[in-house]
Each structure stands twice: as C-alpha cells, then as structure tokens.
Amino acid sequence: MIDRSERLRRARLAEIDAQPASREGLEERHGQVWDTRQLAQAFVVVGIALPCVVVRRKADGVVGSLLLQQRPRFYYSFRPDERALPGHGAGACDGGHGAAGEA
C-alpha cells in the first residue's frame, strides 16, 4: 500500500528536526506541550507516522494527533480527529497540521 503522505511527512519531519524548538518556544506557538512521561499519563498512542502521532486522550477518549519533535523530544499541537466526532469530516494529520505545522 502506497502512503501518499509520506513525502510530505518526511519533509515536515526534516523541517522540525532542522530547527528544534525549546519547550517554551513550542508552548508559545502551539499551546500545551508534553514530554514522553506526560504523554504516557495523558494519552494512549494509537499509531505513529512521523512527525504525526495518533493518540487517544485518556481523560475523555477523544482521538486526535500530535506533532513530534525528536530532540529534545516533545509532543505538541494536539488536534482532535473530527472524523471520530459525529457530523465532521476532517481528521487527524489529514492536512490539519499542514506543511507549516500550524494549529
């Protein structure tokens, strides 16, 4: 099966890794940020397609996606997968994080 998003995902991952941000910088641009321990407390990881991480939030069961910065390792820019919500069509990592990764 061909993953049509692979080229875009690889480019986005290279962009993130080329200019890693501090936790404070990520928080300024994207809101809440999680380290690996905090991620495990708040989410169940459902799948990984770097730089996207598909998760289920433990507090309410909402499925969504996060972006991953590898070094230092932070997860950020949580976006609910609206396909999991009745009457919605857009989903996690289906362009929601886009080439620029803006929320």
PDB file of N, CA and C in Angstrom:
ATOM      1  N   MET A   1       0.842  -1.185   0.000  1.00  0.00           N
ATOM      2  CA  MET A   1       0.000   0.000   0.000  1.00  0.00           C
ATOM      3  C   MET A   1       0.887   1.247   0.000  1.00  0.00           C
ATOM      4  N   ILE A   2       0.635   2.161  -0.893  1.00  0.00           N
ATOM      5  CA  ILE A   2       1.415   3.383  -1.017  1.00  0.00           C
ATOM      6  C   ILE A   2       0.848   4.448  -0.080  1.00  0.00           C
ATOM      7  N   ASP A   3       1.722   5.024   0.727  1.00  0.00           N
ATOM      8  CA  ASP A   3       1.337   6.103   1.623  1.00  0.00           C
ATOM      9  C   ASP A   3       1.595   7.423   0.891  1.00  0.00           C
ATOM     10  N   ARG A   4       0.550   8.026   0.396  1.00  0.00           N
ATOM     11  CA  ARG A   4       0.680   9.260  -0.388  1.00  0.00           C
ATOM     12  C   ARG A   4       1.162  10.439   0.446  1.00  0.00           C
ATOM     13  N   SER A   5       1.067  10.337   1.747  1.00  0.00           N
ATOM     14  CA  SER A   5       1.501  11.448   2.596  1.00  0.00           C
ATOM     15  C   SER A   5       2.970  11.338   2.994  1.00  0.00           C
ATOM     16  N   GLU A   6       3.622  10.246   2.645  1.00  0.00           N
ATOM     17  CA  GLU A   6       4.986  10.020   3.133  1.00  0.00           C
ATOM     18  C   GLU A   6       5.949  11.143   2.744  1.00  0.00           C
ATOM     19  N   ARG A   7       5.926  11.582   1.497  1.00  0.00           N
ATOM     20  CA  ARG A   7       6.830  12.640   1.056  1.00  0.00           C
ATOM     21  C   ARG A   7       6.623  13.913   1.882  1.00  0.00           C
ATOM     22  N   LEU A   8       5.376  14.278   2.102  1.00  0.00           N
ATOM     23  CA  LEU A   8       5.072  15.480   2.886  1.00  0.00           C
ATOM     24  C   LEU A   8       5.484  15.311   4.347  1.00  0.00           C
ATOM     25  N   ARG A   9       5.221  14.125   4.884  1.00  0.00           N
ATOM     26  CA  ARG A   9       5.590  13.874   6.281  1.00  0.00           C
ATOM     27  C   ARG A   9       7.106  13.917   6.470  1.00  0.00           C
ATOM     28  N   ARG A  10       7.851  13.318   5.543  1.00  0.00           N
ATOM     29  CA  ARG A  10       9.323  13.344   5.640  1.00  0.00           C
ATOM     30  C   ARG A  10       9.853  14.774   5.572  1.00  0.00           C
ATOM     31  N   ALA A  11       9.285  15.573   4.690  1.00  0.00           N
ATOM     32  CA  ALA A  11       9.709  16.971   4.568  1.00  0.00           C
ATOM     33  C   ALA A  11       9.409  17.729   5.856  1.00  0.00           C
ATOM     34  N   ARG A  12       8.234  17.509   6.419  1.00  0.00           N
ATOM     35  CA  ARG A  12       7.852  18.195   7.664  1.00  0.00           C
ATOM     36  C   ARG A  12       8.751  17.754   8.807  1.00  0.00           C
ATOM     37  N   LEU A  13       9.067  16.459   8.893  1.00  0.00           N
ATOM     38  CA  LEU A  13       9.942  15.959   9.945  1.00  0.00           C
ATOM     39  C   LEU A  13      11.327  16.579   9.827  1.00  0.00           C
ATOM     40  N   ALA A  14      11.850  16.657   8.612  1.00  0.00           N
ATOM     41  CA  ALA A  14      13.162  17.273   8.391  1.00  0.00           C
ATOM     42  C   ALA A  14      13.139  18.744   8.805  1.00  0.00           C
ATOM     43  N   GLU A  15      12.040  19.438   8.513  1.00  0.00           N
ATOM     44  CA  GLU A  15      11.894  20.846   8.893  1.00  0.00           C
ATOM     45  C   GLU A  15      11.894  21.004  10.411  1.00  0.00           C
ATOM     46  N   ILE A  16      11.151  20.154  11.099  1.00  0.00           N
ATOM     47  CA  ILE A  16      11.082  20.212  12.564  1.00  0.00           C
ATOM     48  C   ILE A  16      12.453  19.916  13.158  1.00  0.00           C
ATOM     49  N   ASP A  17      13.115  18.857  12.666  1.00  0.00           N
ATOM     50  CA  ASP A  17      14.401  18.443  13.218  1.00  0.00           C
ATOM     51  C   ASP A  17      15.523  19.431  12.903  1.00  0.00           C
ATOM     52  N   ALA A  18      15.408  20.166  11.801  1.00  0.00           N
ATOM     53  CA  ALA A  18      16.453  21.112  11.410  1.00  0.00           C
ATOM     54  C   ALA A  18      16.520  22.313  12.356  1.00  0.00           C
ATOM     55  N   GLN A  19      15.385  22.671  12.943  1.00  0.00           N
ATOM     56  CA  GLN A  19      15.338  23.815  13.839  1.00  0.00           C
ATOM     57  C   GLN A  19      14.514  23.469  15.077  1.00  0.00           C
ATOM     58  N   PRO A  20      15.044  22.570  15.915  1.00  0.00           N
ATOM     59  CA  PRO A  20      14.272  22.178  17.098  1.00  0.00           C
ATOM     60  C   PRO A  20      14.031  23.373  18.021  1.00  0.00           C
ATOM     61  N   ALA A  21      12.865  23.395  18.607  1.00  0.00           N
ATOM     62  CA  ALA A  21      12.473  24.488  19.491  1.00  0.00           C
ATOM     63  C   ALA A  21      12.559  24.046  20.947  1.00  0.00           C
ATOM     64  N   SER A  22      12.721  25.014  21.818  1.00  0.00           N
ATOM     65  CA  SER A  22      12.648  24.737  23.252  1.00  0.00           C
ATOM     66  C   SER A  22      11.194  24.465  23.621  1.00  0.00           C
ATOM     67  N   ARG A  23      10.987  23.922  24.781  1.00  0.00           N
ATOM     68  CA  ARG A  23       9.623  23.701  25.264  1.00  0.00           C
ATOM     69  C   ARG A  23       8.859  25.018  25.300  1.00  0.00           C
ATOM     70  N   GLU A  24       9.536  26.061  25.799  1.00  0.00           N
ATOM     71  CA  GLU A  24       8.889  27.368  25.901  1.00  0.00           C
ATOM     72  C   GLU A  24       8.503  27.896  24.517  1.00  0.00           C
ATOM     73  N   GLY A  25       9.369  27.712  23.537  1.00  0.00           N
ATOM     74  CA  GLY A  25       9.072  28.161  22.180  1.00  0.00           C
ATOM     75  C   GLY A  25       7.889  27.422  21.586  1.00  0.00           C
ATOM     76  N   LEU A  26       7.835  26.111  21.818  1.00  0.00           N
ATOM     77  CA  LEU A  26       6.701  25.320  21.322  1.00  0.00           C
ATOM     78  C   LEU A  26       5.408  25.753  22.006  1.00  0.00           C
ATOM     79  N   GLU A  27       5.485  26.013  23.322  1.00  0.00           N
ATOM     80  CA  GLU A  27       4.287  26.447  24.051  1.00  0.00           C
ATOM     81  C   GLU A  27       3.779  27.782  23.526  1.00  0.00           C
ATOM     82  N   GLU A  28       4.689  28.688  23.202  1.00  0.00           N
ATOM     83  CA  GLU A  28       4.283  29.988  22.669  1.00  0.00           C
ATOM     84  C   GLU A  28       3.541  29.845  21.341  1.00  0.00           C
ATOM     85  N   ARG A  29       4.016  28.936  20.496  1.00  0.00           N
ATOM     86  CA  ARG A  29       3.433  28.781  19.162  1.00  0.00           C
ATOM     87  C   ARG A  29       2.260  27.814  19.105  1.00  0.00           C
ATOM     88  N   HIS A  30       2.250  26.795  19.973  1.00  0.00           N
ATOM     89  CA  HIS A  30       1.270  25.710  19.806  1.00  0.00           C
ATOM     90  C   HIS A  30       0.441  25.408  21.049  1.00  0.00           C
ATOM     91  N   GLY A  31       0.680  26.098  22.142  1.00  0.00           N
ATOM     92  CA  GLY A  31      -0.079  25.802  23.361  1.00  0.00           C
ATOM     93  C   GLY A  31       0.575  24.689  24.159  1.00  0.00           C
ATOM     94  N   GLN A  32      -0.222  23.810  24.697  1.00  0.00           N
ATOM     95  CA  GLN A  32       0.274  22.776  25.594  1.00  0.00           C
ATOM     96  C   GLN A  32       1.275  21.858  24.902  1.00  0.00           C
ATOM     97  N   VAL A  33       2.320  21.489  25.655  1.00  0.00           N
ATOM     98  CA  VAL A  33       3.390  20.612  25.185  1.00  0.00           C
ATOM     99  C   VAL A  33       3.562  19.500  26.211  1.00  0.00           C
ATOM    100  N   TRP A  34       3.834  18.281  25.727  1.00  0.00           N
ATOM    101  CA  TRP A  34       4.031  17.122  26.588  1.00  0.00           C
ATOM    102  C   TRP A  34       5.403  16.520  26.344  1.00  0.00           C
ATOM    103  N   ASP A  35       6.089  16.101  27.424  1.00  0.00           N
ATOM    104  CA  ASP A  35       7.286  15.285  27.248  1.00  0.00           C
ATOM    105  C   ASP A  35       6.817  13.830  27.238  1.00  0.00           C
ATOM    106  N   THR A  36       7.733  12.893  27.126  1.00  0.00           N
ATOM    107  CA  THR A  36       7.339  11.484  26.978  1.00  0.00           C
ATOM    108  C   THR A  36       6.556  10.979  28.188  1.00  0.00           C
ATOM    109  N   ARG A  37       6.988  11.346  29.384  1.00  0.00           N
ATOM    110  CA  ARG A  37       6.283  10.904  30.596  1.00  0.00           C
ATOM    111  C   ARG A  37       4.879  11.492  30.645  1.00  0.00           C
ATOM    112  N   GLN A  38       4.754  12.759  30.345  1.00  0.00           N
ATOM    113  CA  GLN A  38       3.451  13.419  30.350  1.00  0.00           C
ATOM    114  C   GLN A  38       2.540  12.858  29.265  1.00  0.00           C
ATOM    115  N   LEU A  39       3.108  12.536  28.113  1.00  0.00           N
ATOM    116  CA  LEU A  39       2.328  11.917  27.041  1.00  0.00           C
ATOM    117  C   LEU A  39       1.706  10.612  27.532  1.00  0.00           C
ATOM    118  N   ALA A  40       2.511   9.778  28.175  1.00  0.00           N
ATOM    119  CA  ALA A  40       2.025   8.486  28.665  1.00  0.00           C
ATOM    120  C   ALA A  40       0.935   8.645  29.725  1.00  0.00           C
ATOM    121  N   GLN A  41       0.995   9.710  30.496  1.00  0.00           N
ATOM    122  CA  GLN A  41      -0.025   9.965  31.510  1.00  0.00           C
ATOM    123  C   GLN A  41      -1.341  10.424  30.890  1.00  0.00           C
ATOM    124  N   ALA A  42      -1.258  11.210  29.814  1.00  0.00           N
ATOM    125  CA  ALA A  42      -2.446  11.846  29.250  1.00  0.00           C
ATOM    126  C   ALA A  42      -3.057  11.113  28.062  1.00  0.00           C
ATOM    127  N   PHE A  43      -2.261  10.295  27.347  1.00  0.00           N
ATOM    128  CA  PHE A  43      -2.711   9.700  26.093  1.00  0.00           C
ATOM    129  C   PHE A  43      -2.318   8.228  25.982  1.00  0.00           C
ATOM    130  N   VAL A  44      -3.033   7.533  25.124  1.00  0.00           N
ATOM    131  CA  VAL A  44      -2.637   6.213  24.648  1.00  0.00           C
ATOM    132  C   VAL A  44      -2.231   6.404  23.197  1.00  0.00           C
ATOM    133  N   VAL A  45      -1.018   5.978  22.838  1.00  0.00           N
ATOM    134  CA  VAL A  45      -0.564   6.112  21.456  1.00  0.00           C
ATOM    135  C   VAL A  45      -1.228   5.024  20.621  1.00  0.00           C
ATOM    136  N   VAL A  46      -1.903   5.436  19.556  1.00  0.00           N
ATOM    137  CA  VAL A  46      -2.630   4.533  18.669  1.00  0.00           C
ATOM    138  C   VAL A  46      -1.785   4.194  17.443  1.00  0.00           C
ATOM    139  N   GLY A  47      -1.009   5.164  16.959  1.00  0.00           N
ATOM    140  CA  GLY A  47      -0.177   4.938  15.791  1.00  0.00           C
ATOM    141  C   GLY A  47       0.813   6.066  15.605  1.00  0.00           C
ATOM    142  N   ILE A  48       1.853   5.766  14.824  1.00  0.00           N
ATOM    143  CA  ILE A  48       2.883   6.764  14.564  1.00  0.00           C
ATOM    144  C   ILE A  48       3.160   6.802  13.072  1.00  0.00           C
ATOM    145  N   ALA A  49       3.124   7.995  12.514  1.00  0.00           N
ATOM    146  CA  ALA A  49       3.517   8.253  11.132  1.00  0.00           C
ATOM    147  C   ALA A  49       4.262   9.587  11.186  1.00  0.00           C
ATOM    148  N   LEU A  50       5.516   9.508  11.614  1.00  0.00           N
ATOM    149  CA  LEU A  50       6.292  10.712  11.903  1.00  0.00           C
ATOM    150  C   LEU A  50       6.133  11.783  10.837  1.00  0.00           C
ATOM    151  N   PRO A  51       5.968  13.016  11.248  1.00  0.00           N
ATOM    152  CA  PRO A  51       6.033  13.538  12.610  1.00  0.00           C
ATOM    153  C   PRO A  51       4.702  13.488  13.356  1.00  0.00           C
ATOM    154  N   CYS A  52       3.709  12.815  12.800  1.00  0.00           N
ATOM    155  CA  CYS A  52       2.406  12.719  13.455  1.00  0.00           C
ATOM    156  C   CYS A  52       2.345  11.511  14.383  1.00  0.00           C
ATOM    157  N   VAL A  53       1.722  11.718  15.526  1.00  0.00           N
ATOM    158  CA  VAL A  53       1.470  10.645  16.471  1.00  0.00           C
ATOM    159  C   VAL A  53      -0.030  10.651  16.727  1.00  0.00           C
ATOM    160  N   VAL A  54      -0.688   9.548  16.403  1.00  0.00           N
ATOM    161  CA  VAL A  54      -2.126   9.444  16.620  1.00  0.00           C
ATOM    162  C   VAL A  54      -2.344   8.913  18.030  1.00  0.00           C
ATOM    163  N   VAL A  55      -3.193   9.591  18.784  1.00  0.00           N
ATOM    164  CA  VAL A  55      -3.392   9.285  20.197  1.00  0.00           C
ATOM    165  C   VAL A  55      -4.873   9.251  20.554  1.00  0.00           C
ATOM    166  N   ARG A  56      -5.153   8.627  21.700  1.00  0.00           N
ATOM    167  CA  ARG A  56      -6.477   8.697  22.318  1.00  0.00           C
ATOM    168  C   ARG A  56      -6.270   9.322  23.688  1.00  0.00           C
ATOM    169  N   ARG A  57      -6.945  10.435  23.931  1.00  0.00           N
ATOM    170  CA  ARG A  57      -6.812  11.143  25.203  1.00  0.00           C
ATOM    171  C   ARG A  57      -7.505  10.332  26.297  1.00  0.00           C
ATOM    172  N   LYS A  58      -6.800  10.029  27.363  1.00  0.00           N
ATOM    173  CA  LYS A  58      -7.326   9.192  28.448  1.00  0.00           C
ATOM    174  C   LYS A  58      -8.491   9.851  29.179  1.00  0.00           C
ATOM    175  N   ALA A  59      -8.459  11.155  29.319  1.00  0.00           N
ATOM    176  CA  ALA A  59      -9.479  11.857  30.096  1.00  0.00           C
ATOM    177  C   ALA A  59     -10.876  11.703  29.516  1.00  0.00           C
ATOM    178  N   ASP A  60     -10.989  11.686  28.176  1.00  0.00           N
ATOM    179  CA  ASP A  60     -12.318  11.663  27.574  1.00  0.00           C
ATOM    180  C   ASP A  60     -12.450  10.756  26.360  1.00  0.00           C
ATOM    181  N   GLY A  61     -11.377  10.036  26.008  1.00  0.00           N
ATOM    182  CA  GLY A  61     -11.445   9.098  24.891  1.00  0.00           C
ATOM    183  C   GLY A  61     -11.358   9.727  23.515  1.00  0.00           C
ATOM    184  N   VAL A  62     -11.134  11.045  23.439  1.00  0.00           N
ATOM    185  CA  VAL A  62     -11.056  11.719  22.144  1.00  0.00           C
ATOM    186  C   VAL A  62      -9.796  11.277  21.409  1.00  0.00           C
ATOM    187  N   VAL A  63      -9.966  10.882  20.147  1.00  0.00           N
ATOM    188  CA  VAL A  63      -8.850  10.505  19.288  1.00  0.00           C
ATOM    189  C   VAL A  63      -8.381  11.748  18.559  1.00  0.00           C
ATOM    190  N   GLY A  64      -7.070  11.878  18.409  1.00  0.00           N
ATOM    191  CA  GLY A  64      -6.523  13.026  17.711  1.00  0.00           C
ATOM    192  C   GLY A  64      -5.073  12.799  17.361  1.00  0.00           C
ATOM    193  N   SER A  65      -4.390  13.873  16.982  1.00  0.00           N
ATOM    194  CA  SER A  65      -2.990  13.748  16.615  1.00  0.00           C
ATOM    195  C   SER A  65      -2.161  14.824  17.288  1.00  0.00           C
ATOM    196  N   LEU A  66      -0.900  14.505  17.444  1.00  0.00           N
ATOM    197  CA  LEU A  66       0.104  15.426  17.955  1.00  0.00           C
ATOM    198  C   LEU A  66       1.244  15.452  16.956  1.00  0.00           C
ATOM    199  N   LEU A  67       2.017  16.519  16.978  1.00  0.00           N
ATOM    200  CA  LEU A  67       3.270  16.558  16.241  1.00  0.00           C
ATOM    201  C   LEU A  67       4.384  16.188  17.201  1.00  0.00           C
ATOM    202  N   LEU A  68       5.423  15.551  16.667  1.00  0.00           N
ATOM    203  CA  LEU A  68       6.563  15.118  17.466  1.00  0.00           C
ATOM    204  C   LEU A  68       7.820  15.835  17.007  1.00  0.00           C
ATOM    205  N   GLN A  69       8.512  16.427  17.955  1.00  0.00           N
ATOM    206  CA  GLN A  69       9.868  16.929  17.742  1.00  0.00           C
ATOM    207  C   GLN A  69      10.768  15.910  18.416  1.00  0.00           C
ATOM    208  N   GLN A  70      11.761  15.383  17.692  1.00  0.00           N
ATOM    209  CA  GLN A  70      12.539  14.267  18.213  1.00  0.00           C
ATOM    210  C   GLN A  70      13.585  14.642  19.260  1.00  0.00           C
ATOM    211  N   ARG A  71      14.308  15.777  19.057  1.00  0.00           N
ATOM    212  CA  ARG A  71      15.344  16.171  20.015  1.00  0.00           C
ATOM    213  C   ARG A  71      15.332  17.668  20.198  1.00  0.00           C
ATOM    214  N   PRO A  72      15.075  18.196  21.375  1.00  0.00           N
ATOM    215  CA  PRO A  72      14.557  17.436  22.500  1.00  0.00           C
ATOM    216  C   PRO A  72      13.155  16.919  22.193  1.00  0.00           C
ATOM    217  N   ARG A  73      12.820  15.757  22.740  1.00  0.00           N
ATOM    218  CA  ARG A  73      11.566  15.086  22.416  1.00  0.00           C
ATOM    219  C   ARG A  73      10.401  15.745  23.127  1.00  0.00           C
ATOM    220  N   PHE A  74       9.536  16.365  22.312  1.00  0.00           N
ATOM    221  CA  PHE A  74       8.303  16.968  22.805  1.00  0.00           C
ATOM    222  C   PHE A  74       7.178  16.657  21.828  1.00  0.00           C
ATOM    223  N   TYR A  75       5.991  16.546  22.385  1.00  0.00           N
ATOM    224  CA  TYR A  75       4.769  16.330  21.609  1.00  0.00           C
ATOM    225  C   TYR A  75       3.932  17.585  21.777  1.00  0.00           C
ATOM    226  N   TYR A  76       3.325  18.055  20.694  1.00  0.00           N
ATOM    227  CA  TYR A  76       2.626  19.333  20.765  1.00  0.00           C
ATOM    228  C   TYR A  76       1.565  19.429  19.675  1.00  0.00           C
ATOM    229  N   SER A  77       0.783  20.472  19.743  1.00  0.00           N
ATOM    230  CA  SER A  77      -0.232  20.805  18.735  1.00  0.00           C
ATOM    231  C   SER A  77      -1.316  19.729  18.627  1.00  0.00           C
ATOM    232  N   PHE A  78      -1.910  19.354  19.771  1.00  0.00           N
ATOM    233  CA  PHE A  78      -2.988  18.350  19.747  1.00  0.00           C
ATOM    234  C   PHE A  78      -4.153  18.858  18.919  1.00  0.00           C
ATOM    235  N   ARG A  79      -4.616  17.999  18.027  1.00  0.00           N
ATOM    236  CA  ARG A  79      -5.791  18.297  17.204  1.00  0.00           C
ATOM    237  C   ARG A  79      -6.714  17.086  17.245  1.00  0.00           C
ATOM    238  N   PRO A  80      -7.966  17.268  17.702  1.00  0.00           N
ATOM    239  CA  PRO A  80      -8.920  16.151  17.682  1.00  0.00           C
ATOM    240  C   PRO A  80      -9.158  15.683  16.249  1.00  0.00           C
ATOM    241  N   ASP A  81      -9.369  14.387  16.099  1.00  0.00           N
ATOM    242  CA  ASP A  81      -9.725  13.812  14.804  1.00  0.00           C
ATOM    243  C   ASP A  81     -11.225  13.975  14.654  1.00  0.00           C
ATOM    244  N   GLU A  82     -11.626  14.929  13.856  1.00  0.00           N
ATOM    245  CA  GLU A  82     -13.042  15.238  13.737  1.00  0.00           C
ATOM    246  C   GLU A  82     -13.836  14.128  13.068  1.00  0.00           C
ATOM    247  N   ARG A  83     -13.149  13.204  12.386  1.00  0.00           N
ATOM    248  CA  ARG A  83     -13.864  12.053  11.818  1.00  0.00           C
ATOM    249  C   ARG A  83     -14.446  11.179  12.917  1.00  0.00           C
ATOM    250  N   ALA A  84     -13.834  11.253  14.097  1.00  0.00           N
ATOM    251  CA  ALA A  84     -14.321  10.464  15.217  1.00  0.00           C
ATOM    252  C   ALA A  84     -15.525  11.116  15.886  1.00  0.00           C
ATOM    253  N   LEU A  85     -15.835  12.346  15.482  1.00  0.00           N
ATOM    254  CA  LEU A  85     -16.972  13.062  16.044  1.00  0.00           C
ATOM    255  C   LEU A  85     -18.112  13.068  15.040  1.00  0.00           C
ATOM    256  N   PRO A  86     -19.334  12.804  15.470  1.00  0.00           N
ATOM    257  CA  PRO A  86     -20.465  12.767  14.542  1.00  0.00           C
ATOM    258  C   PRO A  86     -20.596  14.068  13.753  1.00  0.00           C
ATOM    259  N   GLY A  87     -20.803  13.944  12.429  1.00  0.00           N
ATOM    260  CA  GLY A  87     -21.066  15.089  11.584  1.00  0.00           C
ATOM    261  C   GLY A  87     -19.855  15.869  11.133  1.00  0.00           C
ATOM    262  N   HIS A  88     -18.652  15.331  11.323  1.00  0.00           N
ATOM    263  CA  HIS A  88     -17.434  16.028  10.929  1.00  0.00           C
ATOM    264  C   HIS A  88     -16.680  15.214   9.893  1.00  0.00           C
ATOM    265  N   GLY A  89     -15.836  15.884   9.103  1.00  0.00           N
ATOM    266  CA  GLY A  89     -15.132  15.194   8.038  1.00  0.00           C
ATOM    267  C   GLY A  89     -13.625  15.248   8.108  1.00  0.00           C
ATOM    268  N   ALA A  90     -13.013  16.329   8.581  1.00  0.00           N
ATOM    269  CA  ALA A  90     -11.555  16.433   8.610  1.00  0.00           C
ATOM    270  C   ALA A  90     -11.003  15.589   9.739  1.00  0.00           C
ATOM    271  N   GLY A  91      -9.757  15.137   9.580  1.00  0.00           N
ATOM    272  CA  GLY A  91      -9.226  14.253  10.599  1.00  0.00           C
ATOM    273  C   GLY A  91      -7.809  14.547  11.010  1.00  0.00           C
ATOM    274  N   ALA A  92      -7.356  13.736  11.940  1.00  0.00           N
ATOM    275  CA  ALA A  92      -6.014  13.867  12.487  1.00  0.00           C
ATOM    276  C   ALA A  92      -4.973  13.682  11.404  1.00  0.00           C
ATOM    277  N   CYS A  93      -4.064  14.632  11.321  1.00  0.00           N
ATOM    278  CA  CYS A  93      -2.946  14.602  10.364  1.00  0.00           C
ATOM    279  C   CYS A  93      -3.398  14.546   8.920  1.00  0.00           C
ATOM    280  N   ASP A  94      -4.630  14.879   8.619  1.00  0.00           N
ATOM    281  CA  ASP A  94      -5.108  14.974   7.235  1.00  0.00           C
ATOM    282  C   ASP A  94      -5.044  16.428   6.810  1.00  0.00           C
ATOM    283  N   GLY A  95      -3.851  16.977   6.854  1.00  0.00           N
ATOM    284  CA  GLY A  95      -3.674  18.372   6.491  1.00  0.00           C
ATOM    285  C   GLY A  95      -3.893  19.323   7.641  1.00  0.00           C
ATOM    286  N   GLY A  96      -4.415  18.831   8.748  1.00  0.00           N
ATOM    287  CA  GLY A  96      -4.675  19.702   9.885  1.00  0.00           C
ATOM    288  C   GLY A  96      -3.423  20.325  10.451  1.00  0.00           C
ATOM    289  N   HIS A  97      -2.303  19.590  10.393  1.00  0.00           N
ATOM    290  CA  HIS A  97      -1.039  20.148  10.857  1.00  0.00           C
ATOM    291  C   HIS A  97      -0.300  20.797   9.708  1.00  0.00           C
ATOM    292  N   GLY A  98      -0.654  20.460   8.502  1.00  0.00           N
ATOM    293  CA  GLY A  98      -0.137  21.125   7.315  1.00  0.00           C
ATOM    294  C   GLY A  98       1.367  21.135   7.189  1.00  0.00           C
ATOM    295  N   ALA A  99       1.825  21.659   6.085  1.00  0.00           N
ATOM    296  CA  ALA A  99       3.254  21.711   5.816  1.00  0.00           C
ATOM    297  C   ALA A  99       3.967  22.608   6.813  1.00  0.00           C
ATOM    298  N   ALA A 100       3.273  23.604   7.293  1.00  0.00           N
ATOM    299  CA  ALA A 100       3.897  24.519   8.248  1.00  0.00           C
ATOM    300  C   ALA A 100       3.649  24.082   9.684  1.00  0.00           C
ATOM    301  N   GLY A 101       2.797  23.064   9.887  1.00  0.00           N
ATOM    302  CA  GLY A 101       2.530  22.560  11.218  1.00  0.00           C
ATOM    303  C   GLY A 101       1.740  23.489  12.090  1.00  0.00           C
ATOM    304  N   GLU A 102       1.079  24.430  11.504  1.00  0.00           N
ATOM    305  CA  GLU A 102       0.306  25.383  12.302  1.00  0.00           C
ATOM    306  C   GLU A 102      -0.996  24.766  12.752  1.00  0.00           C
ATOM    307  N   ALA A 103      -1.367  25.046  13.970  1.00  0.00           N
ATOM    308  CA  ALA A 103      -2.619  24.529  14.517  1.00  0.00           C
ATOM    309  C   ALA A 103      -3.772  25.405  14.120  1.00  0.00           C
TER     310      ALA A 103
END
